Coordinates of C-alpha atoms and ligand atoms in Angstrom, one line a residue:
M1 CA 0.5 0.0 -0.4
V2 CA 2.8 2.5 1.4
G3 CA 5.6 1.0 -1.0
A4 CA 8.0 -1.6 0.7
A5 CA 10.4 0.9 1.3
N6 CA 8.3 2.7 3.5
V7 CA 7.4 -0.7 5.6
L8 CA 10.0 -1.3 8.6
A9 CA 10.1 -4.2 10.2
P10 CA 11.2 -5.0 12.9
A11 CA 10.1 -1.4 14.0
P12 CA 13.9 0.7 14.6
R13 CA 13.9 1.3 18.3
E14 CA 13.7 5.0 17.7
Y15 CA 9.9 5.0 16.8
L16 CA 9.5 3.4 20.6
S17 CA 9.9 6.6 22.6
D18 CA 9.5 10.2 22.2
G19 CA 10.0 13.1 24.4
T20 CA 9.7 11.2 27.7
A21 CA 12.7 7.9 27.4
G22 CA 14.4 9.6 30.1
R23 CA 11.4 8.4 32.1
G24 CA 12.6 4.8 30.8
L25 CA 9.4 4.6 28.4
E26 CA 9.7 2.5 26.0
G27 CA 7.1 0.3 23.9
R28 CA 7.1 -2.1 21.1
A29 CA 5.5 -2.3 17.5
E30 CA 6.1 -5.0 14.7
A31 CA 6.5 -2.5 12.1
V32 CA 6.5 1.4 11.1
V33 CA 4.2 2.3 8.4
R34 CA 5.3 5.3 6.3
P35 CA 2.9 6.5 3.9
G36 CA 2.9 9.6 1.4
S37 CA -0.5 10.9 1.3
A38 CA -4.0 10.5 3.0
E39 CA -5.2 7.8 0.2
E40 CA -2.9 6.1 1.6
V41 CA -3.5 6.6 5.3
A42 CA -6.9 5.5 4.6
A43 CA -6.1 2.2 2.9
V44 CA -3.9 1.6 6.1
L45 CA -5.9 2.0 8.4
A46 CA -8.6 0.3 6.4
H47 CA -6.1 -2.9 6.7
C48 CA -5.5 -2.1 10.1
Y49 CA -8.9 -1.8 11.7
A50 CA -10.2 -5.2 9.1
E51 CA -7.7 -7.3 11.0
G52 CA -7.7 -5.9 14.6
V53 CA -4.5 -4.0 13.9
P54 CA -3.4 -1.2 16.8
I55 CA -1.9 2.2 15.4
T56 CA -0.3 4.8 17.2
T57 CA 0.4 8.0 14.5
R58 CA 3.6 9.5 14.9
G59 CA 4.7 13.2 14.1
G60 CA 7.9 14.5 15.3
G61 CA 8.1 11.8 18.7
T62 CA 8.3 14.8 20.7
G63 CA 6.0 14.5 23.3
F64 CA 6.4 14.8 26.2
A65 CA 3.4 12.8 27.8
G66 CA 4.6 9.0 26.0
G67 CA 1.3 9.7 23.6
A68 CA 3.8 8.4 20.7
V69 CA 5.5 5.2 22.4
P70 CA 3.2 2.3 21.0
Q71 CA 1.8 -0.6 22.7
G72 CA 1.8 -3.2 19.8
G73 CA 0.2 -2.9 16.3
I74 CA 2.0 -0.4 14.2
V75 CA 3.6 2.5 14.1
L76 CA 2.6 5.3 11.4
S77 CA 4.4 7.7 11.0
T78 CA 3.5 10.8 8.9
A79 CA 7.5 12.3 8.4
R80 CA 6.7 11.5 4.8
M81 CA 3.6 13.7 4.5
A82 CA 4.8 17.6 4.6
R83 CA 3.6 19.4 1.0
V84 CA 2.4 22.7 1.7
R85 CA -1.1 22.0 -0.5
A86 CA -2.0 26.3 -0.4
F87 CA 0.0 29.7 0.6
D88 CA -2.5 32.3 0.4
P89 CA -0.4 35.1 1.6
L90 CA -2.9 37.7 1.2
Q91 CA -5.5 35.7 2.5
W92 CA -3.2 35.3 5.5
R93 CA -4.1 31.0 5.1
I94 CA -2.2 27.8 4.7
H95 CA -3.0 24.4 3.7
V96 CA -0.4 22.2 4.9
E97 CA -0.4 18.2 5.5
A98 CA 0.2 17.3 9.1
G99 CA 3.8 15.8 8.7
L100 CA 5.2 19.3 8.0
P101 CA 8.3 20.1 11.1
T102 CA 7.0 23.3 12.8
A103 CA 9.3 25.4 12.5
E104 CA 9.3 25.1 8.6
L105 CA 5.6 26.1 8.5
R106 CA 6.9 29.0 10.6
R107 CA 9.8 30.0 8.9
I108 CA 7.8 29.3 5.1
V109 CA 4.6 32.0 6.6
R110 CA 7.4 34.4 7.5
G111 CA 9.0 34.8 3.9
S112 CA 5.2 36.6 3.3
G113 CA 5.9 38.8 6.0
L114 CA 3.3 36.4 8.0
W115 CA 3.5 34.5 11.5
F116 CA 2.0 31.1 12.6
P117 CA 1.9 32.3 16.8
P118 CA 1.8 29.1 18.2
D119 CA 5.6 28.9 19.5
P120 CA 5.9 25.2 21.4
G121 CA 9.4 24.3 22.0
A122 CA 11.1 21.5 19.9
A123 CA 9.7 23.2 17.4
E124 CA 12.3 22.2 14.8
Q125 CA 11.6 18.2 15.3
S126 CA 7.9 18.6 15.9
Q127 CA 4.7 18.5 13.6
I128 CA 2.5 20.4 12.7
G129 CA 0.0 17.2 13.2
G130 CA 1.3 16.9 16.1
N131 CA 0.9 20.3 17.6
V132 CA -2.1 19.6 16.3
A133 CA -2.7 16.4 17.7
T134 CA -1.8 17.8 21.5
N135 CA -3.3 21.7 21.1
A136 CA 0.6 22.7 21.8
G137 CA 1.1 26.1 22.9
G138 CA 4.5 28.3 24.5
P139 CA 5.0 30.8 26.4
H140 CA 3.3 33.2 23.3
A141 CA 0.2 31.3 24.3
F142 CA -1.0 33.7 27.1
K143 CA -1.8 36.1 23.8
Y144 CA -2.1 34.2 21.3
G145 CA -4.0 30.7 22.4
T146 CA -2.6 27.3 21.9
T147 CA -2.6 25.6 18.9
R148 CA -6.4 25.4 18.7
A149 CA -7.0 28.8 17.9
W150 CA -5.4 28.9 14.3
V151 CA -6.8 25.5 12.9
T152 CA -9.8 26.4 11.4
G153 CA -9.7 23.2 8.9
I154 CA -8.5 19.5 9.6
E155 CA -8.7 16.3 7.0
A156 CA -9.1 13.0 9.1
V157 CA -8.4 9.8 8.4
I158 CA -11.4 7.5 10.6
P159 CA -12.1 3.9 11.1
P160 CA -12.7 2.3 9.0
G161 CA -10.3 3.9 6.8
E162 CA -12.3 7.0 5.4
I163 CA -11.1 10.4 4.8
V164 CA -13.3 13.3 6.3
T165 CA -12.7 17.1 6.1
T166 CA -14.1 19.3 8.9
G167 CA -14.2 23.2 8.5
G168 CA -12.0 24.4 5.6
P169 CA -10.5 27.9 4.8
V170 CA -14.1 29.2 5.7
R171 CA -12.9 31.3 9.2
K172 CA -15.6 31.6 11.2
N173 CA -18.1 28.3 10.8
V174 CA -20.3 27.6 13.6
A175 CA -22.7 24.6 11.8
G176 CA -22.5 21.2 13.7
Y177 CA -20.7 20.1 16.5
D178 CA -17.4 21.7 16.3
L179 CA -15.4 18.7 15.4
V180 CA -12.3 20.4 14.9
G181 CA -11.8 21.1 18.6
L182 CA -12.5 17.6 19.4
L183 CA -9.3 16.8 17.6
A184 CA -7.6 19.0 18.2
G185 CA -5.9 17.8 21.7
S186 CA -7.4 14.3 21.2
E187 CA -3.7 12.8 21.0
G188 CA -3.9 10.1 18.0
T189 CA -6.8 8.4 19.8
L190 CA -9.9 9.7 17.3
G191 CA -8.2 10.4 14.1
I192 CA -5.4 10.5 11.5
V193 CA -4.7 14.1 11.7
T194 CA -3.7 14.0 7.3
A195 CA -3.2 18.1 7.2
V196 CA -5.2 21.6 8.7
W197 CA -6.0 24.9 7.5
L198 CA -4.0 27.2 9.3
R199 CA -5.4 30.9 10.2
L200 CA -2.3 33.2 10.2
I201 CA -1.9 36.9 11.0
P202 CA 0.7 39.4 9.9
A203 CA 3.9 39.3 12.0
V204 CA 4.1 42.3 14.4
E205 CA 7.1 44.8 13.8
A206 CA 8.4 44.7 17.3
A207 CA 8.4 42.1 20.2
L208 CA 10.1 44.4 23.4
P209 CA 11.0 41.1 26.6
I210 CA 11.8 43.1 29.7
A211 CA 13.1 41.1 32.8
A212 CA 12.4 41.5 36.4
L213 CA 13.7 40.2 39.6
F214 CA 11.3 39.7 43.5
A215 CA 13.2 38.7 46.5
G216 CA 10.9 35.6 46.3
L217 CA 7.6 33.9 45.3
E218 CA 5.3 36.2 46.8
A219 CA 6.3 38.8 45.2
G220 CA 6.9 38.0 41.9
C221 CA 3.3 36.1 42.0
T222 CA 2.0 39.3 42.8
A223 CA 4.2 41.0 40.0
V224 CA 2.1 38.7 37.9
E225 CA -1.0 40.2 39.4
A226 CA 0.2 43.5 38.3
L227 CA 1.2 42.9 34.6
M228 CA -2.4 41.8 34.5
G229 CA -3.8 44.7 35.8
S230 CA -1.1 47.0 33.4
G231 CA -3.6 47.8 30.8
V232 CA -1.3 46.2 28.6
V233 CA -2.1 42.3 27.1
P234 CA 1.6 40.8 27.7
A235 CA 2.4 38.9 24.8
C236 CA 3.7 36.5 27.4
I237 CA 5.0 36.6 31.2
E238 CA 6.6 33.7 32.0
Y239 CA 8.7 32.9 35.5
V240 CA 12.0 31.0 36.5
D241 CA 11.9 30.1 40.6
E242 CA 14.1 30.8 43.3
P243 CA 16.3 27.1 42.6
A244 CA 15.7 26.9 38.9
L245 CA 17.3 30.6 38.6
A246 CA 19.9 30.3 41.0
A247 CA 21.2 26.5 39.0
T248 CA 20.8 28.4 35.6
G249 CA 21.1 32.1 36.1
H250 CA 25.2 33.0 36.1
D251 CA 25.0 33.6 32.5
F252 CA 21.6 35.8 31.6
P253 CA 22.4 37.7 28.8
G254 CA 22.5 41.3 29.5
G255 CA 24.4 41.3 33.3
P256 CA 23.4 38.2 35.9
P257 CA 19.7 38.7 37.6
G258 CA 21.5 37.7 40.8
R259 CA 19.2 35.3 42.8
G260 CA 15.5 35.6 43.1
F261 CA 12.9 35.2 41.2
L262 CA 13.0 35.9 37.9
V263 CA 9.5 37.3 36.0
I264 CA 9.6 37.6 31.7
A265 CA 6.7 39.5 30.2
E266 CA 7.3 41.2 26.8
A267 CA 4.9 43.6 25.3
D268 CA 4.5 43.6 21.0
G269 CA 2.5 45.7 18.3
S270 CA 4.4 48.4 16.0
A271 CA 7.3 49.6 16.8
A272 CA 6.0 52.6 18.9
E273 CA 3.2 50.4 20.8
A274 CA 5.2 47.3 22.0
A275 CA 8.2 50.6 23.0
A276 CA 4.7 52.1 25.0
G277 CA 3.6 48.9 25.8
R278 CA 7.3 47.7 27.9
A279 CA 7.3 51.0 29.5
A280 CA 3.4 50.1 30.8
L281 CA 4.8 46.4 31.8
R282 CA 7.9 48.3 33.8
E283 CA 6.1 50.6 35.6
A284 CA 4.0 47.4 37.0
L285 CA 7.2 45.7 37.7
A286 CA 8.9 48.4 39.4
G287 CA 5.8 49.1 41.4
A288 CA 5.5 45.5 42.8
G289 CA 8.2 46.0 43.9
A290 CA 11.1 44.6 41.4
T291 CA 14.6 44.3 42.7
W292 CA 16.0 44.7 39.4
I293 CA 15.0 45.0 36.2
A294 CA 16.1 44.8 32.8
T295 CA 15.3 46.1 29.5
P296 CA 17.5 43.8 26.6
S297 CA 17.3 44.9 23.2
G298 CA 19.4 44.1 20.2
D299 CA 20.9 41.3 20.2
D300 CA 20.0 40.6 23.6
I301 CA 16.6 39.6 22.9
P302 CA 17.3 36.4 21.3
A303 CA 19.8 35.9 23.9
L304 CA 16.7 35.9 26.5
W305 CA 15.3 34.0 23.9
R306 CA 17.7 31.3 23.5
W307 CA 18.9 31.1 27.3
R308 CA 15.3 30.6 28.7
D309 CA 15.0 28.0 26.2
S310 CA 18.3 26.3 27.4
I311 CA 16.8 26.6 31.1
S312 CA 15.0 23.5 30.3
P313 CA 18.2 21.0 29.6
R314 CA 20.1 22.6 32.4
V315 CA 18.1 21.7 35.1
T316 CA 18.0 18.5 33.6
A317 CA 22.3 18.5 33.7
V318 CA 22.2 19.4 37.3
R319 CA 22.1 15.9 38.2
G320 CA 21.8 14.5 34.8
G321 CA 17.5 13.6 34.8
K322 CA 14.2 14.9 35.6
L323 CA 10.7 14.1 36.0
A324 CA 9.2 17.3 34.3
E325 CA 5.5 18.1 34.7
D326 CA 3.2 20.4 33.4
V327 CA 0.3 20.9 36.0
A328 CA -2.0 24.8 35.3
V329 CA -3.7 26.1 38.4
P330 CA -5.9 29.4 38.3
V331 CA -3.4 32.1 37.9
D332 CA -4.7 33.5 41.1
R333 CA -3.5 30.1 43.0
L334 CA 0.1 30.4 41.6
A335 CA 1.8 31.1 44.8
D336 CA -0.4 27.5 46.7
A337 CA 1.1 26.1 43.4
L338 CA 4.9 27.3 44.0
R339 CA 4.4 26.8 47.5
G340 CA 3.2 23.5 47.5
S341 CA 5.0 21.7 44.8
A342 CA 8.5 23.0 46.6
E343 CA 7.1 21.3 50.1
I344 CA 5.9 18.1 48.2
G345 CA 9.6 17.9 46.8
A346 CA 11.0 18.9 50.4
R347 CA 8.2 15.9 51.7
H348 CA 9.6 13.2 49.4
G349 CA 13.7 14.5 49.4
V350 CA 14.2 15.3 46.1
E351 CA 15.6 19.0 44.8
T352 CA 12.9 20.8 42.8
M353 CA 13.0 23.7 40.4
S354 CA 10.1 25.1 38.4
W355 CA 9.5 27.3 35.9
G356 CA 7.0 28.3 33.2
H357 CA 4.2 30.1 31.8
A358 CA 3.1 32.8 34.7
G359 CA 0.0 33.9 32.7
D360 CA -1.2 30.9 32.2
G361 CA -1.1 29.6 35.3
N362 CA 1.3 26.9 33.1
L363 CA 4.1 24.9 36.0
H364 CA 7.2 22.9 34.8
T365 CA 7.8 21.4 37.9
S366 CA 10.1 19.4 37.8
F367 CA 11.7 16.8 40.6
L368 CA 15.3 16.0 39.6
V369 CA 16.8 12.5 39.7
A370 CA 19.8 10.8 38.9
P371 CA 19.0 8.6 35.6
E372 CA 20.0 4.8 37.4
S373 CA 18.7 6.2 40.8
A374 CA 15.9 4.0 40.8
D375 CA 15.3 5.4 44.4
D376 CA 15.6 8.4 43.3
H377 CA 13.1 8.0 40.4
A378 CA 11.0 6.5 43.4
R379 CA 10.5 9.4 44.9
A380 CA 10.5 11.9 41.8
E381 CA 7.5 9.6 40.5
A382 CA 5.6 10.0 44.5
A383 CA 6.3 13.6 44.4
C384 CA 4.6 14.2 40.5
E385 CA 1.7 12.4 41.6
E386 CA 1.0 15.0 45.1
L387 CA 1.9 17.4 42.5
F388 CA -1.2 16.4 40.4
D389 CA -3.6 16.1 43.2
L390 CA -2.4 19.8 44.3
A391 CA -3.2 21.4 41.0
L392 CA -6.8 19.5 40.7
R393 CA -7.2 20.6 44.6
L394 CA -6.2 24.6 44.0
G395 CA -8.6 24.6 40.6
G396 CA -6.5 23.1 38.3
T397 CA -5.3 20.9 35.8
I398 CA -3.0 17.6 35.7
T399 CA -1.8 18.8 32.2
G400 CA -2.0 22.0 31.0
E401 CA 0.6 21.7 27.8
H402 CA 1.8 18.4 27.1
G403 CA -1.1 15.5 26.9
V404 CA -2.6 13.1 28.8
G405 CA -0.7 10.1 26.9
L406 CA 0.9 7.1 28.6
L407 CA 1.6 9.0 31.4
K408 CA -1.2 10.6 33.4
R409 CA -4.3 8.3 31.9
S410 CA -4.4 6.8 35.1
H411 CA -4.7 10.2 37.0
L412 CA -7.6 11.5 33.8
A413 CA -10.3 9.7 36.6
D414 CA -9.1 12.4 39.5
Q415 CA -10.0 15.5 37.2
L416 CA -13.1 14.0 34.9
S417 CA -16.1 14.5 36.9
P418 CA -18.6 10.9 36.0
A419 CA -21.0 12.6 33.6
A420 CA -17.3 13.8 31.1
Q421 CA -15.9 10.4 31.8
R422 CA -18.9 9.2 29.7
L423 CA -19.3 11.9 27.5
N424 CA -15.6 10.9 26.7
A425 CA -15.8 7.3 26.1
E426 CA -18.4 7.6 24.2
I427 CA -16.7 9.9 22.0
K428 CA -13.7 7.9 21.4
R429 CA -16.5 5.2 20.6
A430 CA -18.0 7.1 18.1
F431 CA -15.2 7.0 16.1
D432 CA -13.4 4.7 17.3
P433 CA -15.5 1.4 18.0
K434 CA -12.9 -1.3 18.2
G435 CA -10.5 1.4 20.6
L436 CA -7.5 0.5 18.1
L437 CA -6.4 3.9 17.7
N438 CA -3.4 4.8 19.9
P439 CA -4.9 2.1 22.7
G440 CA -4.3 2.4 26.2
K441 CA -4.0 6.2 25.9
G442 CA -6.0 9.5 27.1
Ligands
FAD501 C1 12.6 20.3 24.1 C2 11.1 20.5 24.1 C3 11.2 21.5 24.8 C4 8.7 21.5 24.3 N1 8.3 22.5 24.6 C5 6.5 22.5 24.8 C6 5.9 23.3 24.5 O1 6.1 24.6 25.2 N2 4.1 23.9 24.8 C7 3.6 22.3 24.7 O2 2.5 22.1 24.7 N3 4.6 21.3 24.2 C8 6.1 21.1 24.4 N4 7.2 19.7 23.8 C9 5.8 18.9 24.0 C10 6.1 18.4 22.0 O3 7.1 18.8 21.6 C11 4.6 18.9 21.7 O4 3.5 18.0 22.4 C12 4.0 18.7 20.1 O5 3.4 19.3 19.6 C13 4.8 17.1 20.3 O6 4.2 17.1 18.4 P1 4.9 15.9 17.8 O7 5.3 16.3 16.3 O8 6.8 15.8 18.3 O9 3.9 14.4 18.4 P2 4.7 13.7 19.0 O10 5.2 13.2 20.1 O11 5.0 12.5 17.4 O12 2.7 12.8 19.0 C14 2.2 13.3 19.9 C15 0.6 12.9 19.9 O13 0.5 13.4 19.1 C16 -0.2 12.2 18.4 N5 -0.2 12.3 16.4 C17 0.7 13.0 16.2 N6 0.8 12.8 15.2 C18 -0.3 12.8 15.0 C19 -1.4 12.8 13.9 N7 -1.2 13.8 12.0 N8 -2.6 12.5 13.7 C20 -3.2 11.8 14.8 N9 -2.4 12.0 15.9 C21 -0.9 12.4 15.9 C22 0.4 10.7 18.7 O14 -0.3 9.8 18.6 C23 0.5 11.3 20.1 O15 -0.6 11.1 20.9 C24 8.0 19.9 24.2 C25 8.8 19.0 23.9 C26 10.6 19.3 23.8 C27 10.8 17.7 23.5

């Protein structure tokens, strides 16, 4: 169906794990199948459905929830489906296949002065199909929303092997149930996304970050609320807590921030809007008691974001490994969540560091481990369990970013009411009655 060269059997090991490999997650599969078109995906799905073979769809394999880790059957890789089907810069829209790498998409539209705002990390490796399937979002989700907000249509293959299109190039569409919304974030459990229609916007002229240091987490979280009351919509509000800053802050670009709780925000728009916006953010941060403020310009701006992107690998390097989570809480409970995470880590005797997307109440709390220490892993896993409970107690969610996958499936029932669980199960049955799409997930 896809050509013998595009069936890899036995399945090469690199297709059996994803971004969770450091947590020891490795799956098993009989083969990897690499279709080149939606028609080939439909033929493969029809065959698997008839034969009862499970299918795990794999995009870039960067997921942090184990969603692409197969539990038997085949891995269906979308890597060969990376074409741009149509790009209409004057209409601010693009129609692309699922396997297009995220960074490549951003580069293509940027060449015409346009911008696709979702900015999850790992953009060079992840694919737009994977971003849609996890409804991914990065720092700029605060102002611009997660991937779903930019998808106007999806082409997907659903059981028993049918190509369906929901939405399309049309920007407004309220006919029927929101199937685009159901497929976005469904982590390969409802259908295989083969192409998407995305809306775009003109690239902003300027994006000016500001960084400020606070004495501790209470003051830092108060500053986050002050930013939200500043009258400006920051493009992002990020934080780095004291332990994470102590481990990574020594080469902060443009001067050492010293020790403390770091808040980074950004104002964007036309050059004049961004400058005025940053002045207002500065006033809010100063008023909230910042002990140090930096307003980078020129090369210090990309350097700041490179430093921000380096936090995760450098926190990993402290002990060689980490169990990093992505719980989210209402923004007014951020301080409680941060205090609670530190207490949980201390109770389990694991070093704890946290950073993330303060404006979305989204914490990347990390419990550090020595990779070879089973005892460290057991204590960090126990800490993660308590972290999920804490997030739910504070009115939040077990996952704000990475999805449920294999890692969090046993916690989903803690978050969803019985009625919501029933609806979830019925939706799954409606799309995938045999339960062959990414079984054991979500
Ligand atoms: C360094 C690093 C930084 C990261 N930063 C962020 C971040 O800032 N924000 C964020 O949200 N995530 C982040 N992630 C997690 C990850 O990059 C995202 O979840 C990303 O969207 C996954 O895309 P992928 O193509 O790699 O998908 P995969 O890992 O291949 O798959 C993820 C899930 O989507 C399903 N899937 C993939 N493609 C399709 C398809 N075409 N149709 C149906 N289902 C599909 C898979 O079955 C799986 O369940 C980060 C990961 C790394 C390694």
